[in-house]
Coordinates of C-alpha atoms and ligand atoms in Angstrom, one line a residue:
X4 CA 65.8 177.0 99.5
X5 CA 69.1 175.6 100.8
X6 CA 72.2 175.7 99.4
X7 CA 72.3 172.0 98.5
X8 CA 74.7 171.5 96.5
X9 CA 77.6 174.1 98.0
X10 CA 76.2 172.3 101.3
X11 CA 77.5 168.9 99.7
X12 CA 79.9 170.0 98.2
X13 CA 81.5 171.5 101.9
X14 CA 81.0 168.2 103.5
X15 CA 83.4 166.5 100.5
X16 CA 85.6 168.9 100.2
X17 CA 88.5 167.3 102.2
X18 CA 87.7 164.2 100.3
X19 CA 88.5 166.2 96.8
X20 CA 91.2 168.2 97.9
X21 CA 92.9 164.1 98.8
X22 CA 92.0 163.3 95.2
X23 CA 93.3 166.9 94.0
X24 CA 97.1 165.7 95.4
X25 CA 96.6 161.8 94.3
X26 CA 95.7 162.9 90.8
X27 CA 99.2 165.8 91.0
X28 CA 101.6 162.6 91.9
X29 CA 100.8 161.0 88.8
X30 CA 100.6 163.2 86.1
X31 CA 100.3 161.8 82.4
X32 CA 101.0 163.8 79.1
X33 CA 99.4 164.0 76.0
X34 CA 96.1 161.5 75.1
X35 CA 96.6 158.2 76.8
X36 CA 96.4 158.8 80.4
X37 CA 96.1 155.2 82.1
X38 CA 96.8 156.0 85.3
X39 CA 94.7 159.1 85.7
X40 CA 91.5 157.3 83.8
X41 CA 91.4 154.6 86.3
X42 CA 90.9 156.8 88.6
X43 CA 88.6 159.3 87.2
X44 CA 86.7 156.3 86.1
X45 CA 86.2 154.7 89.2
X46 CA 84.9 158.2 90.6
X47 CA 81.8 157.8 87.8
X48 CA 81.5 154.3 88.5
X49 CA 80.9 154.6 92.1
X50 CA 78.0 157.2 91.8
X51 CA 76.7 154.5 89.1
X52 CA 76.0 156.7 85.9
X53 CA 76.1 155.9 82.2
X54 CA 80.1 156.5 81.0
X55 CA 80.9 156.7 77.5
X56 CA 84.8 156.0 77.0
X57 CA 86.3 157.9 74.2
X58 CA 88.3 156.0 71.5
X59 CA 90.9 158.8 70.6
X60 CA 92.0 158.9 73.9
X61 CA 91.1 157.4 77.5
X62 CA 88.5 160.6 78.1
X63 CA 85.0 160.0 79.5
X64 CA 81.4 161.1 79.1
X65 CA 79.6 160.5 82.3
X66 CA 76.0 161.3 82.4
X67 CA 73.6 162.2 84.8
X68 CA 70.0 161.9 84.5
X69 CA 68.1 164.1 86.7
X70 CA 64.6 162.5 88.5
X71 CA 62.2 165.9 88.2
X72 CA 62.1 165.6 84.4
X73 CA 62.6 166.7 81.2
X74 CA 64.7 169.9 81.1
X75 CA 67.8 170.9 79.7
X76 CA 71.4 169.4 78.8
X77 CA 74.3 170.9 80.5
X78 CA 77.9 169.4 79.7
X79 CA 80.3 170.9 82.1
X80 CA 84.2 169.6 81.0
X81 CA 87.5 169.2 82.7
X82 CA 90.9 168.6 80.7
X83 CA 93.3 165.6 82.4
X84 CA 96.6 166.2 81.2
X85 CA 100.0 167.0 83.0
X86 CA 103.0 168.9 81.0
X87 CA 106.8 167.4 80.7
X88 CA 108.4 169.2 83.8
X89 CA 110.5 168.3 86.2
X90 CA 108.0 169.9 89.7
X91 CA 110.1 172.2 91.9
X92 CA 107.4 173.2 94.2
X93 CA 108.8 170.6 97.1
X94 CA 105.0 170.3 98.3
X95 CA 104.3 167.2 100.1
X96 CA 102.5 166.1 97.5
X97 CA 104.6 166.4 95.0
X98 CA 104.5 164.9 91.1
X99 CA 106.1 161.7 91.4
X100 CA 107.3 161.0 88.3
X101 CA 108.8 163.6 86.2
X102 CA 105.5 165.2 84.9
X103 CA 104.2 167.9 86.5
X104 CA 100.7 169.1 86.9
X105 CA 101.8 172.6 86.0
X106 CA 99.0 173.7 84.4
X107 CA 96.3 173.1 87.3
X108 CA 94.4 170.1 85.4
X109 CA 94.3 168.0 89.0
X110 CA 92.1 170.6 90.4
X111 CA 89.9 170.7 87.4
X112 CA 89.4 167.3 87.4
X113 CA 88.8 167.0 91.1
X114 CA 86.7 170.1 90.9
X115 CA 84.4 168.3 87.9
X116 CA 84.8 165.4 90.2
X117 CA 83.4 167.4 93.4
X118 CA 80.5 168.5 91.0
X119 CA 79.4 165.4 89.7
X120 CA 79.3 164.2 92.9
X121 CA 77.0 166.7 94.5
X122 CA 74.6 166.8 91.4
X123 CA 74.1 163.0 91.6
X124 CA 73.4 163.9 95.1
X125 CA 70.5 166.0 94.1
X126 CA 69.2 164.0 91.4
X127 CA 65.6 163.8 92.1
X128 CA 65.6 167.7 91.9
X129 CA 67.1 167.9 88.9
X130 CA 64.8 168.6 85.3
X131 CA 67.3 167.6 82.5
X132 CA 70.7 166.3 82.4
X133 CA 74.3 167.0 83.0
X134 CA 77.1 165.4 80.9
X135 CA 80.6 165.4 82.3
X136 CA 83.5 165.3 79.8
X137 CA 86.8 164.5 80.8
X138 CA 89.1 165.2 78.3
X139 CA 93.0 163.9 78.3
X140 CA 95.1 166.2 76.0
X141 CA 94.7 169.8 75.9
X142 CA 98.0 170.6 75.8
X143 CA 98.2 171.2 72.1
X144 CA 97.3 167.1 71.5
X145 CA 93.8 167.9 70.1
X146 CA 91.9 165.7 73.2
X147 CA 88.7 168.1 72.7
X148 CA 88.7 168.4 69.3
X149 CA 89.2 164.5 68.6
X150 CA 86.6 163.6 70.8
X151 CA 84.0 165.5 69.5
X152 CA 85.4 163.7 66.2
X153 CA 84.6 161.0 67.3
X154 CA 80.4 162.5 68.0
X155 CA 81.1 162.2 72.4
X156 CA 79.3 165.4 72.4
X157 CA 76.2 163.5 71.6
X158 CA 77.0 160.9 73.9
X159 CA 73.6 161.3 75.9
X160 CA 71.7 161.3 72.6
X161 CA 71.7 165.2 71.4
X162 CA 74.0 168.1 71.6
X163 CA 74.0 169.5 74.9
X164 CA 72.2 172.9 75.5
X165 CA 75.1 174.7 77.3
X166 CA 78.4 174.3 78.1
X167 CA 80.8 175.3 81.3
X168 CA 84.3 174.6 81.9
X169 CA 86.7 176.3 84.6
X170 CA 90.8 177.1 84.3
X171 CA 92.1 177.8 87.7
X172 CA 95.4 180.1 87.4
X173 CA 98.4 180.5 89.9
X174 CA 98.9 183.8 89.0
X175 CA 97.9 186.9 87.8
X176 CA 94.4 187.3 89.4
X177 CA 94.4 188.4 92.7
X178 CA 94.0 184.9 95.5
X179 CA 89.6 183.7 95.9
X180 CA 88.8 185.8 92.9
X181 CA 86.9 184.2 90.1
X182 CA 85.8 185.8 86.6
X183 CA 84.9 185.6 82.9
X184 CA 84.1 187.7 80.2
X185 CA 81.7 188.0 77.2
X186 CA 83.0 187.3 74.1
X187 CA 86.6 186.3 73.4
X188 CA 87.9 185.2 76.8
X189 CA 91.0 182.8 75.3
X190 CA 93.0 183.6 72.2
X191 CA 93.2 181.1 68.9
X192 CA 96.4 179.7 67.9
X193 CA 97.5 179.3 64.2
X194 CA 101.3 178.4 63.0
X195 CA 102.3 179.8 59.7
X196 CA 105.2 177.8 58.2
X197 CA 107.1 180.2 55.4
X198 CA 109.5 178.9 53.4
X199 CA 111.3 182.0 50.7
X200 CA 112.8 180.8 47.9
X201 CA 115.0 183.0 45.9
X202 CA 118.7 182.5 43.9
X203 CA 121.8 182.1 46.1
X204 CA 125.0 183.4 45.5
X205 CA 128.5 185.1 46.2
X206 CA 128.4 187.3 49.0
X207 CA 130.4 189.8 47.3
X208 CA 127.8 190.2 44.7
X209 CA 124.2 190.2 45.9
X210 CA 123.2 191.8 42.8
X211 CA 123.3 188.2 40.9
X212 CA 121.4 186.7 43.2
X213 CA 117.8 187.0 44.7
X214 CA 118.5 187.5 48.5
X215 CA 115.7 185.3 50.3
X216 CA 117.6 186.7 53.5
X217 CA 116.3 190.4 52.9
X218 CA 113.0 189.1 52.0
X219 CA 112.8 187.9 55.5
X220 CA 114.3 190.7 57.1
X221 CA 111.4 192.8 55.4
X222 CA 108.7 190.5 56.1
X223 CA 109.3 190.3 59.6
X224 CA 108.8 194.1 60.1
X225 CA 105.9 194.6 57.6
X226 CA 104.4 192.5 59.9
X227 CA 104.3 194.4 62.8
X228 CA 103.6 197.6 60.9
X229 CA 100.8 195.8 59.6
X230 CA 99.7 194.6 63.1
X231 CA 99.7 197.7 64.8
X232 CA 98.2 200.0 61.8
X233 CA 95.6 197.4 60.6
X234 CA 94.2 196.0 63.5
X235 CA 92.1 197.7 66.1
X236 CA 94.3 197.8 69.3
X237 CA 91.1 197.2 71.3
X238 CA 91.0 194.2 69.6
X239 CA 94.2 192.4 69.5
X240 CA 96.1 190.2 67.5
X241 CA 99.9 189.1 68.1
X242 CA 102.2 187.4 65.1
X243 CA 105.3 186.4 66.6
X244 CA 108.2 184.6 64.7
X245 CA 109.7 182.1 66.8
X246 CA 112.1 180.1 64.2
X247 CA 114.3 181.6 60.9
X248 CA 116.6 179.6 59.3
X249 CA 118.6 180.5 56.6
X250 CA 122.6 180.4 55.0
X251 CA 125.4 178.8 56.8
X252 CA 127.8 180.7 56.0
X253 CA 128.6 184.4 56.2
X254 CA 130.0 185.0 52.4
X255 CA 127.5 182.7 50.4
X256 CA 123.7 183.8 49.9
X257 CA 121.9 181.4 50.3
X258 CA 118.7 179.9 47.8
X259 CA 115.8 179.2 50.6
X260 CA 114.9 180.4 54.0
X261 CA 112.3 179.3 56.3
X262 CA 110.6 181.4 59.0
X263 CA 107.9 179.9 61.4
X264 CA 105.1 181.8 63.3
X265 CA 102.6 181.6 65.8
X266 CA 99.2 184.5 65.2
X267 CA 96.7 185.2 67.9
X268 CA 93.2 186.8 68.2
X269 CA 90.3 187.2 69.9
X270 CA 87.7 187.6 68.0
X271 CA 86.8 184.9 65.6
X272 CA 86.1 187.5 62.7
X273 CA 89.6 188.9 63.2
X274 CA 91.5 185.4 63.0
X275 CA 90.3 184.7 59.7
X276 CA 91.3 188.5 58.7
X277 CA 94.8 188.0 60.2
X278 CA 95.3 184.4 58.8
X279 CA 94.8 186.1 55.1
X280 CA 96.2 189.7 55.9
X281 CA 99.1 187.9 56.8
X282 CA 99.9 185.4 54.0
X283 CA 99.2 188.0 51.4
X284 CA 101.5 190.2 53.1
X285 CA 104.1 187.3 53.0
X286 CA 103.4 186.9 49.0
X287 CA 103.2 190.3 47.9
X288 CA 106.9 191.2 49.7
X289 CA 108.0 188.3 48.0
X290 CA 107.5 189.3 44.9
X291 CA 108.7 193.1 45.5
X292 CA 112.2 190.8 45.9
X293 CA 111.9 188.9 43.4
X294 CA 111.7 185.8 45.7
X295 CA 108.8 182.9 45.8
X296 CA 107.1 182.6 48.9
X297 CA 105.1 179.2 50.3
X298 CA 103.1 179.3 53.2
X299 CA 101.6 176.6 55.0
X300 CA 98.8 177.5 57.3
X301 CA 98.4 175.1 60.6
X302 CA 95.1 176.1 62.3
X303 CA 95.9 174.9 66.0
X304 CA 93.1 176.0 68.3
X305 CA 89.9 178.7 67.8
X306 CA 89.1 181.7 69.8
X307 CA 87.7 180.5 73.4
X308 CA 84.4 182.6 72.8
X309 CA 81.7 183.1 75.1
X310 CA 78.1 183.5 74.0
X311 CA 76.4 186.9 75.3
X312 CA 73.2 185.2 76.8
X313 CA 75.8 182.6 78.9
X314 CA 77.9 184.9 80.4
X315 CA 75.1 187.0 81.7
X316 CA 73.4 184.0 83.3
X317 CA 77.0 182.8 84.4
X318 CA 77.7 186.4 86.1
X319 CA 74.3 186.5 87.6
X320 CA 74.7 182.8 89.3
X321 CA 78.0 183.7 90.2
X322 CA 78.0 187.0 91.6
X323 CA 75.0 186.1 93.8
X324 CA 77.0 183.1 95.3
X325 CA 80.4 184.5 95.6
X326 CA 79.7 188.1 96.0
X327 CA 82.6 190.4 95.6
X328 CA 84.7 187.5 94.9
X329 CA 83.0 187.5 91.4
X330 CA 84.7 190.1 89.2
X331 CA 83.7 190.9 85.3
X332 CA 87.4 190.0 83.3
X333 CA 88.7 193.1 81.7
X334 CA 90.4 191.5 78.6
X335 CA 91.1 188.1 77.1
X336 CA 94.1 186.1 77.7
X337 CA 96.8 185.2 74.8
X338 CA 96.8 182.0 75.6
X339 CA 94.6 179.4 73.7
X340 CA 92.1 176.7 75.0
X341 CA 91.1 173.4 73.8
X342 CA 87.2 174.4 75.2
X343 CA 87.1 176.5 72.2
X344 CA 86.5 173.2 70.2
X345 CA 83.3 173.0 72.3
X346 CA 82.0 176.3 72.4
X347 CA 82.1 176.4 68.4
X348 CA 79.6 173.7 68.7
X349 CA 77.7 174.8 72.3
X350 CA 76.9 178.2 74.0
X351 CA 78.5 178.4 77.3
X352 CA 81.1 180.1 79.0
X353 CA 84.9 179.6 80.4
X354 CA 85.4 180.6 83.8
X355 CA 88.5 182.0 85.4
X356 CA 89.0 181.0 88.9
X357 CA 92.5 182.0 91.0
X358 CA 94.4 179.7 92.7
X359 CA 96.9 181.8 93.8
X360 CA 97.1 181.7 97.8
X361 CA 96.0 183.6 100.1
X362 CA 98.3 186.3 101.2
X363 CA 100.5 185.7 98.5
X364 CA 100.9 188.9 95.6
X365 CA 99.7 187.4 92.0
X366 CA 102.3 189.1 90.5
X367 CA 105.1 187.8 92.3
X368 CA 104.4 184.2 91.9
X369 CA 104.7 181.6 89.6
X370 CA 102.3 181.0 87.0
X371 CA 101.0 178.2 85.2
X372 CA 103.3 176.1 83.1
X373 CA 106.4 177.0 85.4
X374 CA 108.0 173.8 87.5
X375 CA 107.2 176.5 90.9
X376 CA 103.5 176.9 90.0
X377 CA 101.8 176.6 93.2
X378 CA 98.0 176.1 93.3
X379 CA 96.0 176.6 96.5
X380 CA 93.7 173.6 97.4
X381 CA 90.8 176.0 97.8
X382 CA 90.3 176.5 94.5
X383 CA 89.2 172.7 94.5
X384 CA 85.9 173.6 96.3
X385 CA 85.7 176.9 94.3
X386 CA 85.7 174.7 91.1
X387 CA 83.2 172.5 92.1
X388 CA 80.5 174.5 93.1
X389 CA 81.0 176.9 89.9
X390 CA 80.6 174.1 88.2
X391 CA 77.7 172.3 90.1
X392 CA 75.7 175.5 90.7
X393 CA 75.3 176.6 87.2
X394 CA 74.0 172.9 86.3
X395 CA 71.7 173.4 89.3
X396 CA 70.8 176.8 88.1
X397 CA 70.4 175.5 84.2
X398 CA 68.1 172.6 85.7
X399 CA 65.4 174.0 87.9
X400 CA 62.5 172.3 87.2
Ligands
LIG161 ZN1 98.3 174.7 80.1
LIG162 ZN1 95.4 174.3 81.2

């Protein structure tokens, strides 16, 4: 059979790439988006489909109804939001207005846009359903995790069988390639607010006071011994302090410090092991110096984890379509994702796809989050038929 979709999704492409650098001129922070909404809304309005607007945010759940029958429910996702940055790429097309899309969101969401497009398309051949989420806020605002607060996930009347979502990156992978991995492919996120309280006193005579100072200083190396002798170095964790605060002054001890961390994983077994290791670490070299510890655990985001089953059928699709532009991921990323919030509660699979252009050496560019991140327009197209061909695959009648 023809390539229907990737066919469609050829002819449009010029069409997605304009709404790829309409959407990067506007870019909106955090969970009310107005601006890009409208826009994305009128998108799913035009191919007529069934929109459920999320009340946490302005995110959407389109859905499609294929025509060949019952089948499965595939929700494929795209996050909306832009970051605070001033743009210094000088591209014609340019953020206008002091946000940047520095994290790539424009070409998801013209990607998801490209893909919902071609499956309405070929809705009489589809047996099942797609559901597009587009979800404002993933940058650390929670848009995934409120909206499936709010029960969007059953927003075509039942949990969705399986569940896709692409991150385009303008570095690090070499340009046109596209990858995943089983397992852990993004890491979690959890901040661990310490405060040490102890007994303050003249600097001259530490041995009158209980030096919350030294507590700190010995806490912040246990934990690296106990991150590189307890945890499997095939399986990674990373505890970094990014805040202390303590004394202000050099001759007076002072009664309290407070140290602030961020922990990462990639394996969900291994987060909860960390998050515990961690804090008893904290409260047992405490004690030892004759300080109190409290610490405040802030779950912020879970591992990004790929189910077994949905990265096989993800790298057999794949690697038939894009041949030896598909390449099996060798290890996770630090970084965390707000698709983790759906892949608790679906099996799917988070797909990697480069954006870096052609000709250009990954390493020596910008990557995402920096005002010079640069993101070809061919990873539009790329995004988009992922997207569309694994529905298409999911919904063969
Ligand atoms: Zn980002
Ligand atoms: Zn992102």
């Amino acid at each position: 059979m023809p390539d229907l979709v990737g066919q469609e999704i050829d002819r449009i492409t010029p069409q997605l790439i304009a709404l790829r650098h309409e959407l990067h001129q506007i870019p909106e922070v955090g969970l009310d988006l107005p601006n890009t909404a409208r826009r994305i809304r009128s998108e799913i309005d035009s191919l007529g489909l069934e929109v459920v607007k999320a009340k946490s945010s302005t995110g959407y759940m389109a859905i499609l109804h294929g025509q060949a029958g019952d089948g499965p429910l595939v929700l494929l996702r795209a996050d909306m939001d832009g970051l605070p940055i001033k743009e210094a790429t000088k591209l014609p097309w340019a953020s206008k207005n002091g946000n940047m899309h520095a994290c790539g969101h424009d070409l998801h969401m013209a990607g998801l846009v490209g893909a919902m497009r071609a499956l309405a398309h070929v809705r009489e051949r589809l047996a099942g359903s797609v559901i597009f989420m587009f979800q404002p806020g993933e940058e650390a605002y929670h848009g995934a995790d409120k909206m499936i607060a709010e029960g969007l996930l059953e927003a075509a009347g039942r949990i969705p069988d399986h569940a896709y979502a692409c991150h385009v990156w303008a570095g690090r992978y070499p340009a046109k390639t596209i990858f995943s991995r089983p397992a852990g492919a993004m890491a979690s996120s959890d901040n661990l607010y310490v405060t040490i309280r102890g007994r303050g006193g003249h600097g001259s005579a530490p041995h009158e006071t209980h030096d919350p100072i030294m507590a700190c200083a010995q806490i912040l190396s246990e934990i690296q011994v106990t991150v590189a002798r307890e945890f499997d170095a095939f399986d990674p964790v990373v505890v970094t302090c990014g805040q202390i605060h303590a004394g202000s002054t050099e001759n007076v001890i002072p009664n309290e410090a407070k140290m602030d961390f961020t922990m990462r994983s990639v394996d969900p077994k291994t987060r909860i092991r960390l998050q515990a290791r961690i804090q008893e670490l904290i409260h047992s070299l405490a004690k030892a110096n004759n300080v109190e510890a409290k610490c405040v655990l802030d779950p912020i985001t879970p591992v990004t984890f790929n189910d077994a089953a949905e990265y096989q059928f993800v790298a057999n699709t794949l690697a038939v379509k894009f041949k030896e532009r598909w390449l099996p991921q060798s290890h996770a990323m630090a970084a965390s994702e707000d698709f983790a919030y759906v892949l608790e509660k679906i099996p799917g699979c988070f797909i990697g796809v480069s954006a870096v252009p052609e000709g250009t050496d990954e390493h020596k560019v910008q990557f995402n989050h920096s005002a010079k991140a640069n993101f070809a327009d061919y990873a539009v197209a790329d995004t988009a038929k992922i997207l569309a061909e694994l529905a298409w695959a999911r919904l063969q009648p």
